[in-house]
mmCIF file of C-alpha atoms in Angstrom:
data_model
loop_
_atom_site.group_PDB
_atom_site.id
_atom_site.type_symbol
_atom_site.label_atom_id
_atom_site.label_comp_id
_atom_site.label_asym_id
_atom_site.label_seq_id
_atom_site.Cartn_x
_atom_site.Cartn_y
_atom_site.Cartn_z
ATOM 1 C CA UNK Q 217 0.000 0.000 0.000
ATOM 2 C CA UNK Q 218 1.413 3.324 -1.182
ATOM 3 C CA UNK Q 219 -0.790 6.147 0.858
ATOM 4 C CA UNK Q 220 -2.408 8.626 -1.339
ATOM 5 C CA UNK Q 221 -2.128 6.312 -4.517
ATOM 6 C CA UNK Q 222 -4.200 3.232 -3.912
ATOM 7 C CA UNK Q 223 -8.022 2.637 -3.825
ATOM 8 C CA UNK Q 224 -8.885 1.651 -0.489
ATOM 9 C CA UNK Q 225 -12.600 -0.829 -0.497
ATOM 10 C CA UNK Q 226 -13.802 -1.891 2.535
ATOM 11 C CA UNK Q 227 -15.615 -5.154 2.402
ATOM 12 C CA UNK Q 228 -17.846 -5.912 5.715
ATOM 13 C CA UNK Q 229 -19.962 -4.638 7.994
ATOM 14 C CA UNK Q 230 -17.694 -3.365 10.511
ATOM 15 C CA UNK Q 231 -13.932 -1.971 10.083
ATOM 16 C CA UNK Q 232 -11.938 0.853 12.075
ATOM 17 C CA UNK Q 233 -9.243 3.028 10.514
ATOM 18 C CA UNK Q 234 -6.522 3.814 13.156
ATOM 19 C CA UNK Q 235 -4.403 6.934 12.380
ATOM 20 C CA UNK Q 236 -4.192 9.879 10.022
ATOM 21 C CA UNK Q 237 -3.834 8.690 6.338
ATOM 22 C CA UNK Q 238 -3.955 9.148 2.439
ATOM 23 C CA UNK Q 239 -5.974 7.382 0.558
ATOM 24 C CA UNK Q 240 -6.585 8.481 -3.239
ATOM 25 C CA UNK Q 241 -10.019 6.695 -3.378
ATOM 26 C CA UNK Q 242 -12.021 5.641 -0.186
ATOM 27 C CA UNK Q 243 -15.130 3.844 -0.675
ATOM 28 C CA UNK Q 244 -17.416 1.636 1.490
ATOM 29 C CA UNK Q 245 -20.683 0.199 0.233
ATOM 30 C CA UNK Q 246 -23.088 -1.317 2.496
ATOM 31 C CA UNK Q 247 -26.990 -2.904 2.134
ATOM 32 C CA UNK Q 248 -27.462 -3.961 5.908
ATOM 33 C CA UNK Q 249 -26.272 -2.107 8.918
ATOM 34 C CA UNK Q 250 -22.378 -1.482 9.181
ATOM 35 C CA UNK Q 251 -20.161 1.049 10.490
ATOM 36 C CA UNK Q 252 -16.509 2.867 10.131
ATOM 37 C CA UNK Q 253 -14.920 3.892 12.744
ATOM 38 C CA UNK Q 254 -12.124 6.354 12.903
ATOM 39 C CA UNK Q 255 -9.469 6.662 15.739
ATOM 40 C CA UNK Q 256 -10.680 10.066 17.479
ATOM 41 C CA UNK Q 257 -8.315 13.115 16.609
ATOM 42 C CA UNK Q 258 -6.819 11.301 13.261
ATOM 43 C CA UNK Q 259 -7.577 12.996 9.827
ATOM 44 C CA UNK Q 260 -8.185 10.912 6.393
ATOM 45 C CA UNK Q 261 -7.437 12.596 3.371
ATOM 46 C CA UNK Q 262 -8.873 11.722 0.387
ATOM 47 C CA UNK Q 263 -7.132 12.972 -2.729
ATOM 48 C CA UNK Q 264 -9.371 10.728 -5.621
ATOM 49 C CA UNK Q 265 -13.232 9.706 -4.993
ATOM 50 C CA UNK Q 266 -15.087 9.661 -1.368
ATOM 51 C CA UNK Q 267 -17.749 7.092 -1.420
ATOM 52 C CA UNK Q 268 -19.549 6.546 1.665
ATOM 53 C CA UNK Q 269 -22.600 4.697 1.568
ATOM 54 C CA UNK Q 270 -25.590 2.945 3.003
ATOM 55 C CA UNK Q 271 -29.254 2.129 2.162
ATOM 56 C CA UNK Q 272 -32.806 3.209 3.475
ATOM 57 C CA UNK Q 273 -33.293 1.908 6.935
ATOM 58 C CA UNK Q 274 -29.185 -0.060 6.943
ATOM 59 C CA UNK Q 275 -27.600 3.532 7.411
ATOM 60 C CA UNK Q 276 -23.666 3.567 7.566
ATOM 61 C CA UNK Q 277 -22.543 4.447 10.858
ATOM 62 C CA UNK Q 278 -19.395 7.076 10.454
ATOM 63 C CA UNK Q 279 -18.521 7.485 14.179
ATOM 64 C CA UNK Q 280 -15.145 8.441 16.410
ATOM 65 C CA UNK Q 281 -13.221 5.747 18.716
ATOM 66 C CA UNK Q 282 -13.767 7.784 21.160
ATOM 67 C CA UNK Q 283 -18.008 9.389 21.589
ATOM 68 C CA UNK Q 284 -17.346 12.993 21.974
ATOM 69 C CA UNK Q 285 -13.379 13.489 20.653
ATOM 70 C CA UNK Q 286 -13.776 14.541 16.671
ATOM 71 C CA UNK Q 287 -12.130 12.485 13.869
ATOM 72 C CA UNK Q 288 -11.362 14.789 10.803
ATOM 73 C CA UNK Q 289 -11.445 14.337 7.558
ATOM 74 C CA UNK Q 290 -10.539 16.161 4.182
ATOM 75 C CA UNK Q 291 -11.801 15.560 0.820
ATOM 76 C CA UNK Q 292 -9.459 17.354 -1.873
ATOM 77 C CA UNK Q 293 -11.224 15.413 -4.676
ATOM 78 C CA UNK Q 294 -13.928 16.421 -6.884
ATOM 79 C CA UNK Q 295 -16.081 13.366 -6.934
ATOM 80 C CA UNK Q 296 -18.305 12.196 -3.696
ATOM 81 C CA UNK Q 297 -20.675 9.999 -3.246
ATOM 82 C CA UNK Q 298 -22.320 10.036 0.147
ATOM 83 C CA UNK Q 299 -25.819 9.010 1.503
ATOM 84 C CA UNK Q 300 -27.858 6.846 3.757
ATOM 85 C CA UNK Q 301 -25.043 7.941 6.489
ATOM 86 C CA UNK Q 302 -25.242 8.245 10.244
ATOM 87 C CA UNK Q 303 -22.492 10.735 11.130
ATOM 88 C CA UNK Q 304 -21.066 11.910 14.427
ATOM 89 C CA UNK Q 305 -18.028 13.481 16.339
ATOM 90 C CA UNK Q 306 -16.335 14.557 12.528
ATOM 91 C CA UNK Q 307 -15.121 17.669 11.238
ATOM 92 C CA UNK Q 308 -14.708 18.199 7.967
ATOM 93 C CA UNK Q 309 -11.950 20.479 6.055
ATOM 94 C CA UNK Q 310 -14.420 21.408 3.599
ATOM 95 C CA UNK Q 311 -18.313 21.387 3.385
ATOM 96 C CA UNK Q 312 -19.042 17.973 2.609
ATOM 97 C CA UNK Q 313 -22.993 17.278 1.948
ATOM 98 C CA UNK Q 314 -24.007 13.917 3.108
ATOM 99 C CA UNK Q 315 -27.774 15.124 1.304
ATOM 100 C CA UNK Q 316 -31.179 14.442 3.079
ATOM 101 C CA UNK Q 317 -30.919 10.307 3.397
ATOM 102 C CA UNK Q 318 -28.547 10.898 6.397
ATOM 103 C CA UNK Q 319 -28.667 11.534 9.855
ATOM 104 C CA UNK Q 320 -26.390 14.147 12.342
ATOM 105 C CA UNK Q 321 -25.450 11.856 15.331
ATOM 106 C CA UNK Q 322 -24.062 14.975 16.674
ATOM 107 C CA UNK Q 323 -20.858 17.234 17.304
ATOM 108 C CA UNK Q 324 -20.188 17.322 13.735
ATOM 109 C CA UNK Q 325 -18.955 20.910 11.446
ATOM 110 C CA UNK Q 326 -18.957 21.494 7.707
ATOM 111 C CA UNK Q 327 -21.734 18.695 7.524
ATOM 112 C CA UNK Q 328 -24.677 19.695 5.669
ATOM 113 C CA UNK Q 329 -27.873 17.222 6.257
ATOM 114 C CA UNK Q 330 -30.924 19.031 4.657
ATOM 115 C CA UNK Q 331 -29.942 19.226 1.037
ATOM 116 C CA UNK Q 332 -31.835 17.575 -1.300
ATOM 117 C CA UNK Q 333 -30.636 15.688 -4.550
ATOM 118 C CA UNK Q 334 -31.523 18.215 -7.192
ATOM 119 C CA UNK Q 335 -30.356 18.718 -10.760
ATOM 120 C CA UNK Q 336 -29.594 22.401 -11.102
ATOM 121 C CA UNK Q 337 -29.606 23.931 -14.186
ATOM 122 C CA UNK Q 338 -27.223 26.892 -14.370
ATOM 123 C CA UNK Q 339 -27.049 27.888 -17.969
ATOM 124 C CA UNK Q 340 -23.116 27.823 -18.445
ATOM 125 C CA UNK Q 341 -22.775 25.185 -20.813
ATOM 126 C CA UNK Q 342 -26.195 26.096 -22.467
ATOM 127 C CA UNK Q 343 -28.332 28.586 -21.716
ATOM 128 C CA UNK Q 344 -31.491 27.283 -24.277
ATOM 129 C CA UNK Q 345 -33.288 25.264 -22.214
ATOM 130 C CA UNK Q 346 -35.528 23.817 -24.219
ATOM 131 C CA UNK Q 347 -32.025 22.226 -25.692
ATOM 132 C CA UNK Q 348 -33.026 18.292 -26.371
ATOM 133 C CA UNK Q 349 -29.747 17.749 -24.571
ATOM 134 C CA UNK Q 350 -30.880 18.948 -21.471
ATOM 135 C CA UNK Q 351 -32.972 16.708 -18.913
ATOM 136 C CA UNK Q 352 -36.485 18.304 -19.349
ATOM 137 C CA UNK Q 353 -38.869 15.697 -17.743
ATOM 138 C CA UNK Q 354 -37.593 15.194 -13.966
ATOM 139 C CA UNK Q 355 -38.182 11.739 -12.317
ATOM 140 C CA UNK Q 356 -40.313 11.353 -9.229
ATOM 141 C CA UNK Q 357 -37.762 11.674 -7.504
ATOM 142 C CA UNK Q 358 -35.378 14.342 -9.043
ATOM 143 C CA UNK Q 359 -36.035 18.232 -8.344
ATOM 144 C CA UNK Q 360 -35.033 21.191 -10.814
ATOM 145 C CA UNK Q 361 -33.867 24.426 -9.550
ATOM 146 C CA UNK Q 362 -33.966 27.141 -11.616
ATOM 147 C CA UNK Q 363 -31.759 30.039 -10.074
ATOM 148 C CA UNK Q 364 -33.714 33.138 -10.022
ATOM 149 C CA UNK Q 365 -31.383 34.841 -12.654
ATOM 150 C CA UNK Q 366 -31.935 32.455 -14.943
ATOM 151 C CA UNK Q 367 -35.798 32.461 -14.440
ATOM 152 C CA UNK Q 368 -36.505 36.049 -14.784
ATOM 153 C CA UNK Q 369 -34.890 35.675 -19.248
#
């Protein structure tokens, strides 16, 4: 294992990463209830994809070593996956959304929980939305947001 440069996939309900370390790509799928826990004061960094994952009702429990001492972490990539997650005692670097599906366990910063998942059209690659290359017919489950500046045209 090189740290930074290797994909890291945890396999299993229940692991524990002990220390600060590199990873380029973390990622942890999970379809009944698991958890990762992280030695408390230790940052991950994760230069490549985050991928943390659980299902409805088999959240993935992201929790410290130690309840109430914060485990860090810092996602310098631009691709995340995150959902169905139960998160406690973390700080992240930078916002990271963990979107609707998940829960705060508590004593957690730059965690948002409300957000829904949304397609947002902006205009900057095309600003003719009635462009056949642009989703037009949302499913159930999808939202649109329109900013306001692009409404008003």
């Amino acid at each position: 294992y090189t740290g930074g440069a290797n994909s890291v996939y945890l396999i299993g309900k229940h692991q524990t990463i002990y220390g600060s370390n590199s990873f380029n790509n973390l990622i942890k799928r999970n379809n009944t209830s698991a958890s990762l826990t992280f030695s408390a004061g230790s940052t991950q960094t994760i230069s490549g994809v985050l991928e943390l994952n659980g299902t409805q009702g088999e959240l993935l429990v992201l929790k410290s070593s130690t309840p109430g001492n914060v485990w860090n972490i810092n996602h310098t990539g631009s691709l995340k996956r995150l959902s169905y997650l139960n998160i406690s005692d973390s700080t992240s670097v930078s916002t990271l959304d963990a979107k609707s599906n998940s829960t705060n366990g508590g004593n957690n910063t730059n965690w948002v929980f409300n957000s829904v998942n949304a397609l947002v059209w902006t205009g900057a690659i095309n600003n003719n939305f009635s462009n056949a290359g642009l989703p037009t017919h949302p499913k159930p489950s999808e939202a649109k947001v329109i900013p306001s500046w692009q409404a008003d045209k």
